[in-house]
Structures are given as structure tokens and as C-alpha cells.
mmCIF file of N, CA and C in Angstrom:
data_model
loop_
_atom_site.group_PDB
_atom_site.id
_atom_site.type_symbol
_atom_site.label_atom_id
_atom_site.label_comp_id
_atom_site.label_asym_id
_atom_site.label_seq_id
_atom_site.Cartn_x
_atom_site.Cartn_y
_atom_site.Cartn_z
ATOM 1 N N UNK A 72 -0.425 -2.081 13.824
ATOM 2 C CA UNK A 72 -0.182 -2.087 12.403
ATOM 3 C C UNK A 72 -1.493 -2.053 11.608
ATOM 4 N N UNK A 73 -2.599 -2.262 12.278
ATOM 5 C CA UNK A 73 -3.880 -2.378 11.607
ATOM 6 C C UNK A 73 -4.224 -1.163 10.752
ATOM 7 N N UNK A 74 -4.135 0.014 11.301
ATOM 8 C CA UNK A 74 -4.542 1.221 10.578
ATOM 9 C C UNK A 74 -3.352 2.047 10.101
ATOM 10 N N UNK A 75 -2.306 1.388 9.637
ATOM 11 C CA UNK A 75 -1.145 2.100 9.107
ATOM 12 C C UNK A 75 -1.212 2.117 7.585
ATOM 13 N N UNK A 76 -0.479 3.023 6.969
ATOM 14 C CA UNK A 76 -0.499 3.182 5.515
ATOM 15 C C UNK A 76 -0.205 1.867 4.796
ATOM 16 N N UNK A 77 0.760 1.119 5.271
ATOM 17 C CA UNK A 77 1.146 -0.120 4.609
ATOM 18 C C UNK A 77 0.089 -1.198 4.641
ATOM 19 N N UNK A 78 -0.857 -1.091 5.548
ATOM 20 C CA UNK A 78 -1.881 -2.121 5.701
ATOM 21 C C UNK A 78 -3.230 -1.696 5.125
ATOM 22 N N UNK A 79 -3.276 -0.544 4.463
ATOM 23 C CA UNK A 79 -4.528 -0.039 3.902
ATOM 24 C C UNK A 79 -4.525 -0.153 2.386
ATOM 25 N N UNK A 80 -5.698 -0.339 1.798
ATOM 26 C CA UNK A 80 -5.823 -0.366 0.350
ATOM 27 C C UNK A 80 -7.212 0.107 -0.040
ATOM 28 N N UNK A 81 -7.444 0.259 -1.320
ATOM 29 C CA UNK A 81 -8.746 0.664 -1.829
ATOM 30 C C UNK A 81 -9.467 -0.546 -2.402
ATOM 31 N N UNK A 82 -10.701 -0.738 -1.987
ATOM 32 C CA UNK A 82 -11.531 -1.841 -2.477
ATOM 33 C C UNK A 82 -12.934 -1.329 -2.731
ATOM 34 N N UNK A 83 -13.644 -1.993 -3.626
ATOM 35 C CA UNK A 83 -15.063 -1.689 -3.786
ATOM 36 C C UNK A 83 -15.783 -2.186 -2.540
ATOM 37 N N UNK A 84 -16.972 -1.693 -2.315
ATOM 38 C CA UNK A 84 -17.744 -2.134 -1.155
ATOM 39 C C UNK A 84 -17.977 -3.631 -1.171
ATOM 40 N N UNK A 85 -18.325 -4.177 -2.335
ATOM 41 C CA UNK A 85 -18.579 -5.609 -2.447
ATOM 42 C C UNK A 85 -17.351 -6.447 -2.184
ATOM 43 N N UNK A 86 -16.212 -6.014 -2.716
ATOM 44 C CA UNK A 86 -14.972 -6.760 -2.496
ATOM 45 C C UNK A 86 -14.548 -6.684 -1.039
ATOM 46 N N UNK A 87 -14.750 -5.539 -0.437
ATOM 47 C CA UNK A 87 -14.417 -5.391 0.979
ATOM 48 C C UNK A 87 -15.258 -6.332 1.831
ATOM 49 N N UNK A 88 -16.542 -6.417 1.538
ATOM 50 C CA UNK A 88 -17.435 -7.298 2.295
ATOM 51 C C UNK A 88 -17.070 -8.764 2.080
ATOM 52 N N UNK A 89 -16.815 -9.145 0.823
ATOM 53 C CA UNK A 89 -16.513 -10.550 0.542
ATOM 54 C C UNK A 89 -15.142 -10.969 1.070
ATOM 55 N N UNK A 90 -14.226 -10.015 1.221
ATOM 56 C CA UNK A 90 -12.905 -10.327 1.763
ATOM 57 C C UNK A 90 -12.953 -10.424 3.281
ATOM 58 N N UNK A 91 -13.723 -9.527 3.868
ATOM 59 C CA UNK A 91 -13.939 -9.536 5.312
ATOM 60 C C UNK A 91 -12.709 -9.842 6.139
ATOM 61 N N UNK A 92 -12.856 -10.781 7.045
ATOM 62 C CA UNK A 92 -11.773 -11.157 7.948
ATOM 63 C C UNK A 92 -11.074 -12.429 7.494
ATOM 64 N N UNK A 93 -11.076 -12.681 6.211
ATOM 65 C CA UNK A 93 -10.421 -13.877 5.685
ATOM 66 C C UNK A 93 -8.908 -13.741 5.790
ATOM 67 N N UNK A 94 -8.231 -14.857 5.642
ATOM 68 C CA UNK A 94 -6.778 -14.865 5.696
ATOM 69 C C UNK A 94 -6.163 -14.190 4.484
ATOM 70 N N UNK A 95 -4.871 -13.912 4.585
ATOM 71 C CA UNK A 95 -4.177 -13.175 3.532
ATOM 72 C C UNK A 95 -4.266 -13.873 2.181
ATOM 73 N N UNK A 96 -4.035 -15.162 2.120
ATOM 74 C CA UNK A 96 -4.023 -15.858 0.823
ATOM 75 C C UNK A 96 -5.378 -15.794 0.133
ATOM 76 N N UNK A 97 -6.458 -15.898 0.902
ATOM 77 C CA UNK A 97 -7.802 -15.776 0.315
ATOM 78 C C UNK A 97 -8.044 -14.353 -0.193
ATOM 79 N N UNK A 98 -7.618 -13.382 0.590
ATOM 80 C CA UNK A 98 -7.779 -11.987 0.162
ATOM 81 C C UNK A 98 -6.954 -11.711 -1.087
ATOM 82 N N UNK A 99 -5.731 -12.230 -1.120
ATOM 83 C CA UNK A 99 -4.867 -12.012 -2.274
ATOM 84 C C UNK A 99 -5.524 -12.528 -3.554
ATOM 85 N N UNK A 100 -6.150 -13.694 -3.478
ATOM 86 C CA UNK A 100 -6.838 -14.250 -4.645
ATOM 87 C C UNK A 100 -7.983 -13.350 -5.094
ATOM 88 N N UNK A 101 -8.759 -12.862 -4.140
ATOM 89 C CA UNK A 101 -9.881 -11.975 -4.463
ATOM 90 C C UNK A 101 -9.387 -10.667 -5.086
ATOM 91 N N UNK A 102 -8.303 -10.108 -4.537
ATOM 92 C CA UNK A 102 -7.756 -8.867 -5.074
ATOM 93 C C UNK A 102 -7.322 -9.079 -6.519
ATOM 94 N N UNK A 103 -6.698 -10.216 -6.794
ATOM 95 C CA UNK A 103 -6.212 -10.505 -8.154
ATOM 96 C C UNK A 103 -7.373 -10.640 -9.135
ATOM 97 N N UNK A 104 -8.462 -11.242 -8.699
ATOM 98 C CA UNK A 104 -9.628 -11.458 -9.566
ATOM 99 C C UNK A 104 -10.418 -10.184 -9.828
ATOM 100 N N UNK A 105 -10.517 -9.328 -8.822
ATOM 101 C CA UNK A 105 -11.503 -8.251 -8.877
ATOM 102 C C UNK A 105 -10.946 -6.831 -8.867
ATOM 103 N N UNK A 106 -9.659 -6.679 -8.887
ATOM 104 C CA UNK A 106 -9.144 -5.312 -8.894
ATOM 105 C C UNK A 106 -7.955 -5.204 -9.818
ATOM 106 N N UNK A 107 -7.913 -4.133 -10.561
ATOM 107 C CA UNK A 107 -6.799 -3.865 -11.451
ATOM 108 C C UNK A 107 -5.941 -2.719 -10.940
ATOM 109 N N UNK A 108 -6.199 -2.284 -9.726
ATOM 110 C CA UNK A 108 -5.466 -1.148 -9.183
ATOM 111 C C UNK A 108 -3.991 -1.470 -8.977
ATOM 112 N N UNK A 109 -3.129 -0.576 -9.415
ATOM 113 C CA UNK A 109 -1.695 -0.718 -9.179
ATOM 114 C C UNK A 109 -1.432 -0.892 -7.688
ATOM 115 N N UNK A 110 -2.178 -0.177 -6.888
ATOM 116 C CA UNK A 110 -2.028 -0.214 -5.443
ATOM 117 C C UNK A 110 -2.137 -1.639 -4.889
ATOM 118 N N UNK A 111 -2.937 -2.478 -5.529
ATOM 119 C CA UNK A 111 -3.156 -3.836 -5.037
ATOM 120 C C UNK A 111 -2.274 -4.888 -5.705
ATOM 121 N N UNK A 112 -1.488 -4.480 -6.700
ATOM 122 C CA UNK A 112 -0.566 -5.419 -7.349
ATOM 123 C C UNK A 112 0.514 -5.892 -6.376
ATOM 124 N N UNK A 113 0.806 -5.087 -5.405
ATOM 125 C CA UNK A 113 1.830 -5.400 -4.393
ATOM 126 C C UNK A 113 1.573 -6.765 -3.766
ATOM 127 N N UNK A 114 0.324 -7.075 -3.509
ATOM 128 C CA UNK A 114 -0.016 -8.300 -2.796
ATOM 129 C C UNK A 114 0.258 -9.561 -3.610
ATOM 130 N N UNK A 115 0.263 -9.442 -4.933
ATOM 131 C CA UNK A 115 0.465 -10.609 -5.779
ATOM 132 C C UNK A 115 1.876 -11.178 -5.650
ATOM 133 N N UNK A 116 2.807 -10.376 -5.208
ATOM 134 C CA UNK A 116 4.196 -10.814 -5.052
ATOM 135 C C UNK A 116 4.449 -11.451 -3.684
ATOM 136 N N UNK A 117 3.462 -11.511 -2.851
ATOM 137 C CA UNK A 117 3.633 -11.967 -1.465
ATOM 138 C C UNK A 117 2.964 -13.313 -1.222
ATOM 139 N N UNK A 118 3.618 -14.113 -0.391
ATOM 140 C CA UNK A 118 3.042 -15.386 0.035
ATOM 141 C C UNK A 118 2.510 -15.301 1.462
ATOM 142 N N UNK A 119 2.891 -14.239 2.154
ATOM 143 C CA UNK A 119 2.456 -14.037 3.540
ATOM 144 C C UNK A 119 2.376 -12.538 3.793
ATOM 145 N N UNK A 120 1.757 -12.169 4.891
ATOM 146 C CA UNK A 120 1.563 -10.761 5.221
ATOM 147 C C UNK A 120 1.866 -10.585 6.705
ATOM 148 N N UNK A 121 3.119 -10.171 6.969
ATOM 149 C CA UNK A 121 3.587 -9.995 8.336
ATOM 150 C C UNK A 121 3.889 -8.527 8.591
ATOM 151 N N UNK A 122 4.202 -8.206 9.833
ATOM 152 C CA UNK A 122 4.477 -6.824 10.207
ATOM 153 C C UNK A 122 5.592 -6.224 9.349
ATOM 154 N N UNK A 123 6.629 -6.983 9.078
ATOM 155 C CA UNK A 123 7.739 -6.461 8.255
ATOM 156 C C UNK A 123 7.264 -6.116 6.839
ATOM 157 N N UNK A 124 6.300 -6.898 6.315
ATOM 158 C CA UNK A 124 5.750 -6.622 4.982
ATOM 159 C C UNK A 124 4.924 -5.339 4.989
ATOM 160 N N UNK A 125 4.178 -5.142 6.057
ATOM 161 C CA UNK A 125 3.354 -3.941 6.200
ATOM 162 C C UNK A 125 4.243 -2.700 6.269
ATOM 163 N N UNK A 126 5.325 -2.797 7.032
ATOM 164 C CA UNK A 126 6.260 -1.677 7.157
ATOM 165 C C UNK A 126 6.914 -1.386 5.807
ATOM 166 N N UNK A 127 7.345 -2.430 5.109
ATOM 167 C CA UNK A 127 7.982 -2.264 3.805
ATOM 168 C C UNK A 127 7.028 -1.600 2.809
ATOM 169 N N UNK A 128 5.788 -2.057 2.767
ATOM 170 C CA UNK A 128 4.811 -1.474 1.844
ATOM 171 C C UNK A 128 4.507 -0.025 2.216
ATOM 172 N N UNK A 129 4.398 0.251 3.500
ATOM 173 C CA UNK A 129 4.148 1.619 3.946
ATOM 174 C C UNK A 129 5.244 2.569 3.505
ATOM 175 N N UNK A 130 6.495 2.135 3.634
ATOM 176 C CA UNK A 130 7.617 2.967 3.199
ATOM 177 C C UNK A 130 7.575 3.180 1.683
ATOM 178 N N UNK A 131 7.300 2.118 0.938
ATOM 179 C CA UNK A 131 7.238 2.229 -0.525
ATOM 180 C C UNK A 131 6.115 3.172 -0.957
ATOM 181 N N UNK A 132 4.957 3.066 -0.331
ATOM 182 C CA UNK A 132 3.833 3.948 -0.671
ATOM 183 C C UNK A 132 4.149 5.401 -0.312
ATOM 184 N N UNK A 133 4.804 5.609 0.821
ATOM 185 C CA UNK A 133 5.174 6.969 1.229
ATOM 186 C C UNK A 133 6.156 7.577 0.234
ATOM 187 N N UNK A 134 7.131 6.782 -0.223
ATOM 188 C CA UNK A 134 8.088 7.276 -1.213
ATOM 189 C C UNK A 134 7.395 7.638 -2.525
ATOM 190 N N UNK A 135 6.451 6.791 -2.952
ATOM 191 C CA UNK A 135 5.709 7.088 -4.181
ATOM 192 C C UNK A 135 4.888 8.361 -4.015
ATOM 193 N N UNK A 136 4.257 8.511 -2.867
ATOM 194 C CA UNK A 136 3.434 9.697 -2.615
ATOM 195 C C UNK A 136 4.280 10.966 -2.669
ATOM 196 N N UNK A 137 5.489 10.918 -2.113
ATOM 197 C CA UNK A 137 6.346 12.102 -2.123
ATOM 198 C C UNK A 137 6.829 12.447 -3.531
ATOM 199 N N UNK A 138 6.956 11.441 -4.390
ATOM 200 C CA UNK A 138 7.335 11.714 -5.778
ATOM 201 C C UNK A 138 6.172 12.347 -6.536
ATOM 202 N N UNK A 139 4.961 11.882 -6.239
ATOM 203 C CA UNK A 139 3.774 12.403 -6.914
ATOM 204 C C UNK A 139 3.385 13.774 -6.373
ATOM 205 N N UNK A 140 3.424 13.902 -5.057
ATOM 206 C CA UNK A 140 3.025 15.143 -4.388
ATOM 207 C C UNK A 140 4.187 15.636 -3.529
ATOM 208 N N UNK A 141 5.156 16.330 -4.122
ATOM 209 C CA UNK A 141 6.297 16.803 -3.333
ATOM 210 C C UNK A 141 5.839 17.779 -2.250
ATOM 211 N N UNK A 142 6.627 17.882 -1.186
ATOM 212 C CA UNK A 142 6.258 18.808 -0.100
ATOM 213 C C UNK A 142 6.168 20.247 -0.606
ATOM 214 N N UNK A 143 5.301 21.009 -0.001
ATOM 215 C CA UNK A 143 5.197 22.427 -0.334
ATOM 216 C C UNK A 143 6.414 23.150 0.218
ATOM 217 N N UNK A 144 6.898 24.140 -0.512
ATOM 218 C CA UNK A 144 8.054 24.884 -0.001
ATOM 219 C C UNK A 144 7.666 25.686 1.245
ATOM 220 N N UNK A 145 8.615 25.795 2.139
ATOM 221 C CA UNK A 145 8.403 26.649 3.305
ATOM 222 C C UNK A 145 9.037 27.998 3.001
ATOM 223 N N UNK A 146 8.782 28.975 3.816
ATOM 224 C CA UNK A 146 9.275 30.334 3.568
ATOM 225 C C UNK A 146 10.781 30.328 3.347
ATOM 226 N N UNK A 147 11.196 30.845 2.207
ATOM 227 C CA UNK A 147 12.613 31.002 1.919
ATOM 228 C C UNK A 147 13.296 29.769 1.343
ATOM 229 N N UNK A 148 12.585 28.635 1.202
ATOM 230 C CA UNK A 148 13.200 27.418 0.666
ATOM 231 C C UNK A 148 12.304 26.825 -0.406
ATOM 232 N N UNK A 149 12.920 26.277 -1.422
ATOM 233 C CA UNK A 149 12.146 25.598 -2.468
ATOM 234 C C UNK A 149 11.914 24.144 -2.043
ATOM 235 N N UNK A 150 10.938 23.487 -2.655
ATOM 236 C CA UNK A 150 10.676 22.090 -2.337
ATOM 237 C C UNK A 150 11.854 21.215 -2.713
ATOM 238 N N UNK A 151 12.638 21.609 -3.739
ATOM 239 C CA UNK A 151 13.834 20.858 -4.142
ATOM 240 C C UNK A 151 14.856 20.889 -3.002
ATOM 241 N N UNK A 152 15.080 22.061 -2.392
ATOM 242 C CA UNK A 152 16.026 22.177 -1.295
ATOM 243 C C UNK A 152 15.603 21.347 -0.099
ATOM 244 N N UNK A 153 14.306 21.285 0.171
ATOM 245 C CA UNK A 153 13.808 20.551 1.326
ATOM 246 C C UNK A 153 13.937 19.050 1.160
ATOM 247 N N UNK A 154 13.863 18.565 -0.074
ATOM 248 C CA UNK A 154 13.912 17.120 -0.290
ATOM 249 C C UNK A 154 15.350 16.597 -0.277
ATOM 250 N N UNK A 155 16.323 17.478 -0.287
ATOM 251 C CA UNK A 155 17.734 17.047 -0.309
ATOM 252 C C UNK A 155 18.284 16.825 1.052
#
């Protein structure tokens, strides 16, 4: 689960270094203080960070990505037809 979409986020170099290998609650506090990214707001609603949470976040991020960047149409089909 370490390098999956649900477990990845964007951080500044300094925030990444200061967060390091700390526990989830410490990281959550740092994210709240130092980042305004929508991507990191997800963590504020959580009290723990388990595999099921990582999977849930990964699915949510994938759904958002598909809404923002719909699949390219393949030969003979529109992207609308492919998403149905």
C-alpha cells in the first residue's frame, strides 16, 4: 500500500522532511498547519490511517481524476460511450 495512489500526496520539501516517518496523527497536524491543498484536506477527517482508508482515498482520487481528465475516445467510440 506504500506507493499506491491513495497513500500519496503533494508536500513541499520542507514539510516532507519534517513529517518524515512520524505517525499519522503528527503528520495530520503538520498537513493542517502547512498546506492548503484540497488534496490534503482528506486527512483532517481521519483519526487513523489504515489500509481500508488508503483504498478508499485511492478510489475517490481516481474518480475525481476521471471527472477532470476523461478517457480519450478510442476508434469509433466517444469518451461518453466509454464511460457508460
